[in-house]
CSV table of C-alpha atoms in Angstrom, one decimal:
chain,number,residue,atom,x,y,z
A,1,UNK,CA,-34.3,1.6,0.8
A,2,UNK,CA,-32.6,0.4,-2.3
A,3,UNK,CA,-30.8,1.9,-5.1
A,4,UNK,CA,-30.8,1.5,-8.6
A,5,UNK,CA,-27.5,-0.6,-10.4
A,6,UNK,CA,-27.1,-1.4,-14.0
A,7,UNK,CA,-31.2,-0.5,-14.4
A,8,UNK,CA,-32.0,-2.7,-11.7
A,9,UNK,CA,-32.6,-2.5,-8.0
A,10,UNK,CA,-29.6,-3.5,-5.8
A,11,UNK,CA,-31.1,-4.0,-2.2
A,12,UNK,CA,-27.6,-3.2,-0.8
A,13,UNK,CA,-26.2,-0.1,-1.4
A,14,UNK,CA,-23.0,1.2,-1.4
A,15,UNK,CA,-21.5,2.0,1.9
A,16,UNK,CA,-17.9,2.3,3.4
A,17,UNK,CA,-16.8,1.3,6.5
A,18,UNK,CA,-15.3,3.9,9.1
A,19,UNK,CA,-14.7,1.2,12.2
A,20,UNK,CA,-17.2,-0.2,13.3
A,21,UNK,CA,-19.6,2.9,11.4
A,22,UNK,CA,-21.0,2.3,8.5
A,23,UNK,CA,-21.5,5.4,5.8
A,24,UNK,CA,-23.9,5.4,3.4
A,25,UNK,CA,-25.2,6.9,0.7
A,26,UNK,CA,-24.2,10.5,0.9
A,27,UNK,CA,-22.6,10.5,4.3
A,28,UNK,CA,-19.9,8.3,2.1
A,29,UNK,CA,-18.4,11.6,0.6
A,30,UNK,CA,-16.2,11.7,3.3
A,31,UNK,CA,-12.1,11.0,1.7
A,32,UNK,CA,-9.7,10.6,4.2
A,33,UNK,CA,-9.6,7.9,6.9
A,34,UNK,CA,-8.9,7.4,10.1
A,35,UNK,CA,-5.3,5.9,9.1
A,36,UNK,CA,-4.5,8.7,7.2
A,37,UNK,CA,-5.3,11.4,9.4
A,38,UNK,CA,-2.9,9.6,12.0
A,39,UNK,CA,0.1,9.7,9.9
A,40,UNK,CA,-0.5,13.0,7.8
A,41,UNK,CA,1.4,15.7,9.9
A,42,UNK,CA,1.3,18.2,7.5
A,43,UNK,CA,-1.0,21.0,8.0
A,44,UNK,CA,-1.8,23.2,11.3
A,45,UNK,CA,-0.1,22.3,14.6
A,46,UNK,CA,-3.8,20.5,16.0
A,47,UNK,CA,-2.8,17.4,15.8
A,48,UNK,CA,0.1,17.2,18.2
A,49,UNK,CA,-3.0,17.7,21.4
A,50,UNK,CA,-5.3,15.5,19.6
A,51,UNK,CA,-3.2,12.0,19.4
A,52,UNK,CA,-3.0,11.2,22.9
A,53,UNK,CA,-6.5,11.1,22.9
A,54,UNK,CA,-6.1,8.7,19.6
A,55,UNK,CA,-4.8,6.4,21.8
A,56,UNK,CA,-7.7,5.8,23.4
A,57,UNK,CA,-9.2,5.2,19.9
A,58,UNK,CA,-6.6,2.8,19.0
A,59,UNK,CA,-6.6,0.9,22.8
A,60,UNK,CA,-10.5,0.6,22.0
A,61,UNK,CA,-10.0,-0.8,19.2
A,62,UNK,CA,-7.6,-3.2,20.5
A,63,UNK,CA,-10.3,-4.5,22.9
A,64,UNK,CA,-12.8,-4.8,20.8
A,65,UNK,CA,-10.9,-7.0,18.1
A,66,UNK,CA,-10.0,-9.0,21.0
A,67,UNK,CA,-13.3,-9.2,22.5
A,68,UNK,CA,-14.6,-10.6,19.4
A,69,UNK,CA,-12.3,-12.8,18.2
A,70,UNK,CA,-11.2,-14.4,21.6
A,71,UNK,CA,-13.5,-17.5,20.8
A,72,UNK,CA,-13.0,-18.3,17.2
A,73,UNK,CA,-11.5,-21.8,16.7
A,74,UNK,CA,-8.5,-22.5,15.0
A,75,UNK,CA,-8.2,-20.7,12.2
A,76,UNK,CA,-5.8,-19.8,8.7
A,77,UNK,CA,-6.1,-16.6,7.2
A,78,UNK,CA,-6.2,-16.0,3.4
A,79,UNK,CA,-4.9,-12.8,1.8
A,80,UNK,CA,-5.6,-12.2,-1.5
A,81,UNK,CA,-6.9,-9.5,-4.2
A,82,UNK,CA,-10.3,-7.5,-4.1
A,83,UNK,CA,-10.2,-7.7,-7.6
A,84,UNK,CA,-10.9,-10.9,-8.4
A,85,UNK,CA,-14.3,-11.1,-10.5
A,86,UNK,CA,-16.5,-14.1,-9.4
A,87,UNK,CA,-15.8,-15.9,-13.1
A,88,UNK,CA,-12.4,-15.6,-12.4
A,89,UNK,CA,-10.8,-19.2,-11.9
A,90,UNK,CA,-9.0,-17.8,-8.9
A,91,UNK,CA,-12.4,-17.1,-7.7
A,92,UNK,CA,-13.2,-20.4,-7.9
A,93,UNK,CA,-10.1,-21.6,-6.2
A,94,UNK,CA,-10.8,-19.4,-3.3
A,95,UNK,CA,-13.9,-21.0,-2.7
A,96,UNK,CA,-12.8,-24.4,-3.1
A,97,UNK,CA,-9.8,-23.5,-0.4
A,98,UNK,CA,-12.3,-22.0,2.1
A,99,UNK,CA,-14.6,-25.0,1.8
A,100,UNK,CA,-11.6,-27.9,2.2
A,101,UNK,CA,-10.0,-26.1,5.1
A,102,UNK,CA,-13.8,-25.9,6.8
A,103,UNK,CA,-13.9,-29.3,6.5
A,104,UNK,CA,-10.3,-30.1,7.9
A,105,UNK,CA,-11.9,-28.2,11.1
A,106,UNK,CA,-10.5,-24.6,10.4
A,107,UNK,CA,-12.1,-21.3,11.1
A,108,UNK,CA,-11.1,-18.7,7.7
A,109,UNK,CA,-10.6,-15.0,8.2
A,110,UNK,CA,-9.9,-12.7,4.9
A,111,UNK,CA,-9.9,-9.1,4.7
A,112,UNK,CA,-13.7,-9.2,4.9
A,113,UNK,CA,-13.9,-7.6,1.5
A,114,UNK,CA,-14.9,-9.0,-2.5
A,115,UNK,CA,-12.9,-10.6,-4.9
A,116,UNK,CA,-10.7,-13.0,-3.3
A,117,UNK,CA,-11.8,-13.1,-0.1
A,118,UNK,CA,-15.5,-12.9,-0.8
A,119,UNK,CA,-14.5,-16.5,-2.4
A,120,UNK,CA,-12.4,-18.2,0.6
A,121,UNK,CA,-15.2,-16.9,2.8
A,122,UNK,CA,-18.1,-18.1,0.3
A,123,UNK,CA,-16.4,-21.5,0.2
A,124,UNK,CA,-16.3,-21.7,4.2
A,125,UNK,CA,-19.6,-20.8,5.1
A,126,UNK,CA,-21.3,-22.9,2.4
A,127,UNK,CA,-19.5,-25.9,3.9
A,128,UNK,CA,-20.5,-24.8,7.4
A,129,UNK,CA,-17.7,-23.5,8.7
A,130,UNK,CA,-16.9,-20.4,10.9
A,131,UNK,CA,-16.0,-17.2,8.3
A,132,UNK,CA,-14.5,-14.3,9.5
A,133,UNK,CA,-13.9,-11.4,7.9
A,134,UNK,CA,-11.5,-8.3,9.3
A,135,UNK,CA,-12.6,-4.7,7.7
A,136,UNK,CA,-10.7,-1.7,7.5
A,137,UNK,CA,-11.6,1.7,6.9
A,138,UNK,CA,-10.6,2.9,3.1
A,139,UNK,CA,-11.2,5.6,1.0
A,140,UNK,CA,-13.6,4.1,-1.2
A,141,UNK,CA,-16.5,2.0,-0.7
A,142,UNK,CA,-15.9,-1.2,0.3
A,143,UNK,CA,-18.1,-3.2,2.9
A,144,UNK,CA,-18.1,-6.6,4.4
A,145,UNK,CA,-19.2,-9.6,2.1
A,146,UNK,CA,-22.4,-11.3,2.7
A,147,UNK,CA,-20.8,-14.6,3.6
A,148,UNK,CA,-19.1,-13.4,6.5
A,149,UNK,CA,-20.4,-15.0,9.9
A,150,UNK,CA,-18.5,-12.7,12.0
A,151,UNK,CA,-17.1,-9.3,10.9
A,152,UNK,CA,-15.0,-7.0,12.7
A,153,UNK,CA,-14.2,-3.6,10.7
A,154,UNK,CA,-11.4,-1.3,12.2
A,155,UNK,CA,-9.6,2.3,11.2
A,156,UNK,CA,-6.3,1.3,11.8
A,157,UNK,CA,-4.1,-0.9,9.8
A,158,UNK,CA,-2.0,-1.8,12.4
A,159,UNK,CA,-4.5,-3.1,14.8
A,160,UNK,CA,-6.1,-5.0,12.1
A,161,UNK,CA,-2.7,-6.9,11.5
A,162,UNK,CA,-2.5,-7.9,15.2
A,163,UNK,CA,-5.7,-9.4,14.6
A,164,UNK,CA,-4.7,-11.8,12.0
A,165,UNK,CA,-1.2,-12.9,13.5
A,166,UNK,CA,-3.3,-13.6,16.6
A,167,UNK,CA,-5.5,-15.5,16.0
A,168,UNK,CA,-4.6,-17.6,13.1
A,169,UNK,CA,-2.3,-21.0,12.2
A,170,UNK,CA,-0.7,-20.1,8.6
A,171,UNK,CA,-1.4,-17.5,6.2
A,172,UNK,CA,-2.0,-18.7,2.5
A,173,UNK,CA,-1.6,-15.9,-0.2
A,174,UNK,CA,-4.4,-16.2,-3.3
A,175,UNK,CA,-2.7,-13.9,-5.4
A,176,UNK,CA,-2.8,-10.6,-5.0
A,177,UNK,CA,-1.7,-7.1,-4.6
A,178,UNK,CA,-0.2,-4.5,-2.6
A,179,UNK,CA,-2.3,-5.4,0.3
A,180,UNK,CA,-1.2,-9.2,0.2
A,181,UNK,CA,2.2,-8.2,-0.4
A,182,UNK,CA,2.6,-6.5,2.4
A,183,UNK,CA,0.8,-9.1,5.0
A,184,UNK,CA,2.9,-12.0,3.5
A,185,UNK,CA,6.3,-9.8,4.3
A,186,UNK,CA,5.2,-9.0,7.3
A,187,UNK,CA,4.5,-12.8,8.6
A,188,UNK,CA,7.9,-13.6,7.0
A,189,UNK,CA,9.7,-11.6,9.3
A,190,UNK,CA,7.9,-12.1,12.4
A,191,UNK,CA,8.5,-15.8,11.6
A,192,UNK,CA,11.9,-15.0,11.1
A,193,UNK,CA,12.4,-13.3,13.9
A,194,UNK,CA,10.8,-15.6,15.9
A,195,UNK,CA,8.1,-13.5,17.0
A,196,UNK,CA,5.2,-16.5,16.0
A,197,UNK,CA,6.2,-20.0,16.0
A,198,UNK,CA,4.9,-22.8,14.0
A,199,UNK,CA,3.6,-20.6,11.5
A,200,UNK,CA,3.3,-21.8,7.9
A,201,UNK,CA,3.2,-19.2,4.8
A,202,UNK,CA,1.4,-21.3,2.1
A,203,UNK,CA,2.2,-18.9,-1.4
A,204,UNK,CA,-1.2,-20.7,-3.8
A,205,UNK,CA,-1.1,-20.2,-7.1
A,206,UNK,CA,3.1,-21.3,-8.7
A,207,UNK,CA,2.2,-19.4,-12.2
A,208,UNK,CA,1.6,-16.3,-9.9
A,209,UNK,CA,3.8,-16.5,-7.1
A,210,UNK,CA,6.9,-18.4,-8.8
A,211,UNK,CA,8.5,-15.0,-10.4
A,212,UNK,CA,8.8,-13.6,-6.8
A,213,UNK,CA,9.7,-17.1,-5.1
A,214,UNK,CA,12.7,-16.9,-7.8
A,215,UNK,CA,13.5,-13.4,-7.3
A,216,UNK,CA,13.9,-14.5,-3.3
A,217,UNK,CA,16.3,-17.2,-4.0
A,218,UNK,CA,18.2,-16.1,-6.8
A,219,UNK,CA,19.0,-12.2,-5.4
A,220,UNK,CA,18.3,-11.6,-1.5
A,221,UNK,CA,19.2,-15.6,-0.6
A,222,UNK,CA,22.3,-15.6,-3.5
A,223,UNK,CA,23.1,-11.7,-2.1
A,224,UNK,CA,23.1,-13.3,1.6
A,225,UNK,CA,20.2,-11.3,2.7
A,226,UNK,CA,18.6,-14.4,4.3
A,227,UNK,CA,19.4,-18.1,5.1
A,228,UNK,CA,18.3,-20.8,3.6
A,229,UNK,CA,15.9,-21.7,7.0
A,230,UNK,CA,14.3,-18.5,5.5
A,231,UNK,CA,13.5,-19.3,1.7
A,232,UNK,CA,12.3,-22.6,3.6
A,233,UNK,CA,9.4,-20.6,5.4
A,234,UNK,CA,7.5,-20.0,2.0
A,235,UNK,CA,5.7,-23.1,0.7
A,236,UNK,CA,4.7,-22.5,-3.1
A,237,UNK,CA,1.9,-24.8,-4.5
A,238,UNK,CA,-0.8,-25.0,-6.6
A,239,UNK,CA,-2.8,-28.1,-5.0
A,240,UNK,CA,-5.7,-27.1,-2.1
A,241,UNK,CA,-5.0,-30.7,-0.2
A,242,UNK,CA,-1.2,-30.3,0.0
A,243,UNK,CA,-2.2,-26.5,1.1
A,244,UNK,CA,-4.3,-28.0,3.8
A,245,UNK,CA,-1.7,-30.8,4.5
A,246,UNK,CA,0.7,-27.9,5.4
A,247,UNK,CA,-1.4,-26.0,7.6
A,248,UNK,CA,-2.4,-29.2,9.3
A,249,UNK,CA,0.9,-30.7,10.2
A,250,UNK,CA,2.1,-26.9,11.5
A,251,UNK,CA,-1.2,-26.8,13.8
A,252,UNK,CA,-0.4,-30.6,15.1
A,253,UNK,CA,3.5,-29.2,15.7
A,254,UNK,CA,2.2,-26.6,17.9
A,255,UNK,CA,-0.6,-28.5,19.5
A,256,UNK,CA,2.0,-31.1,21.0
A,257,UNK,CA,4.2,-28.2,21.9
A,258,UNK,CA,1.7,-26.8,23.9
């Protein structure tokens, strides 16, 4: 069944992703999520019987991510924004990025959604790499991009950040939002705290990222908030080989380590 866009027929319509469910049509009226029901306390006294058995939910989960992904190869994730239209130049950067690092031997997992990550993913799977792509359940439609060879969609946040510390090499940020923000912070600190080893942060794009590479230096290093070792965990560039570079001489580290 298709449905009609901009006068012409769109043979994929709009759907949203609630875990592994997919909502169409009308059965995508549906506004809160999964996430949000978790956190929102507010409201009758129900939900302090029904989270225990949301742990079942979220161990599930848990498996299944793990179940799937247990066989990718080696593999760098890239963050970076939904929003990014396909004659965007950053569009065309992503897809250059997930093309060289298919060719340097990598799997590439994204967020699994358009924009940016419909690009890194395009780039890998035209080259003939592994692309992955890691859903999550939001509030608007949003569904897995066609070039994703394997695609895992899941309702918690927090799982689906497990998922992509796992089972990748380096993160490298396309610029980006909220979303990327937050992912890049959190493999900071885990680095930091020496939760993941060998694990390089590759910031691409120095127009985009330099303002916030500054503001990290000049008032949380200069206000002793970190060390020097950890202004030296972000690499800024704006060159796909010395991106690749990076994420190869990380993975080698860790290879002879291991």
């Amino acid at each position: 069944m298709t449905e009609e866009k901009n006068g012409a027929v769109d043979e994929h319509p709009k759907e949203k992703q609630r875990g592994p469910v997919v909502l169409r049509r009308e059965r995508r009226d549906e506004l809160t999520t999964t996430d949000q029901r978790l956190l929102d306390s507010r409201g009758p006294s129900d939900w302090v019987h029904t989270d225990p058995w949301r742990v079942l939910r979220i161990q599930a989960e848990f498996v299944e991510g793990f179940g799937a992904l247990a066989e990718v190869p080696s593999a760098v994730t890239v963050f970076g924004s939904a929003r990014t239209g396909r004659d965007h130049p950053e569009y065309q950067v992503g897809r250059d990025l997930g093309g060289a690092l298919a060719q340097a031997g990598f799997a590439v997992i994204t967020g699994g959604g358009p924009g940016a990550m419909e690009a890194v993913n395009r780039g890998c799977s035209e080259a003939g790499g592994f692309s992955v792509g890691l859903g999550i359940e939001l509030p608007f439609e949003q569904g897995l991009n066609p070039w994703v060879d394997l695609g895992v969609n899941f309702r918690y946040f927090f799982v689906r950040k497990t998922m992509f510390i796992k089972y990748s090499q380096a993160f490298i940020c396309l610029p980006g939002g909220f979303g990327t923000l937050d992912e890049l912070f959190e493999a900071l600190t885990l680095v930091q705290t020496k939760k993941v080893t060998k694990f390089p942060v590759v910031l691409f794009g120095k127009k985009y990222w330099q303002g916030l590479y500054d503001w990290v230096k000049d008032s949380v290093l200069e206000g002793g908030k970190v060390g020097e070792k950890d202004l030296a965990l972000l690499h800024l560039t704006d060159d796909i080989e010395d991106a690749v570079r990076v994420v190869k001489e990380a993975h080698q580290a860790w290879a002879d380590a291991h």
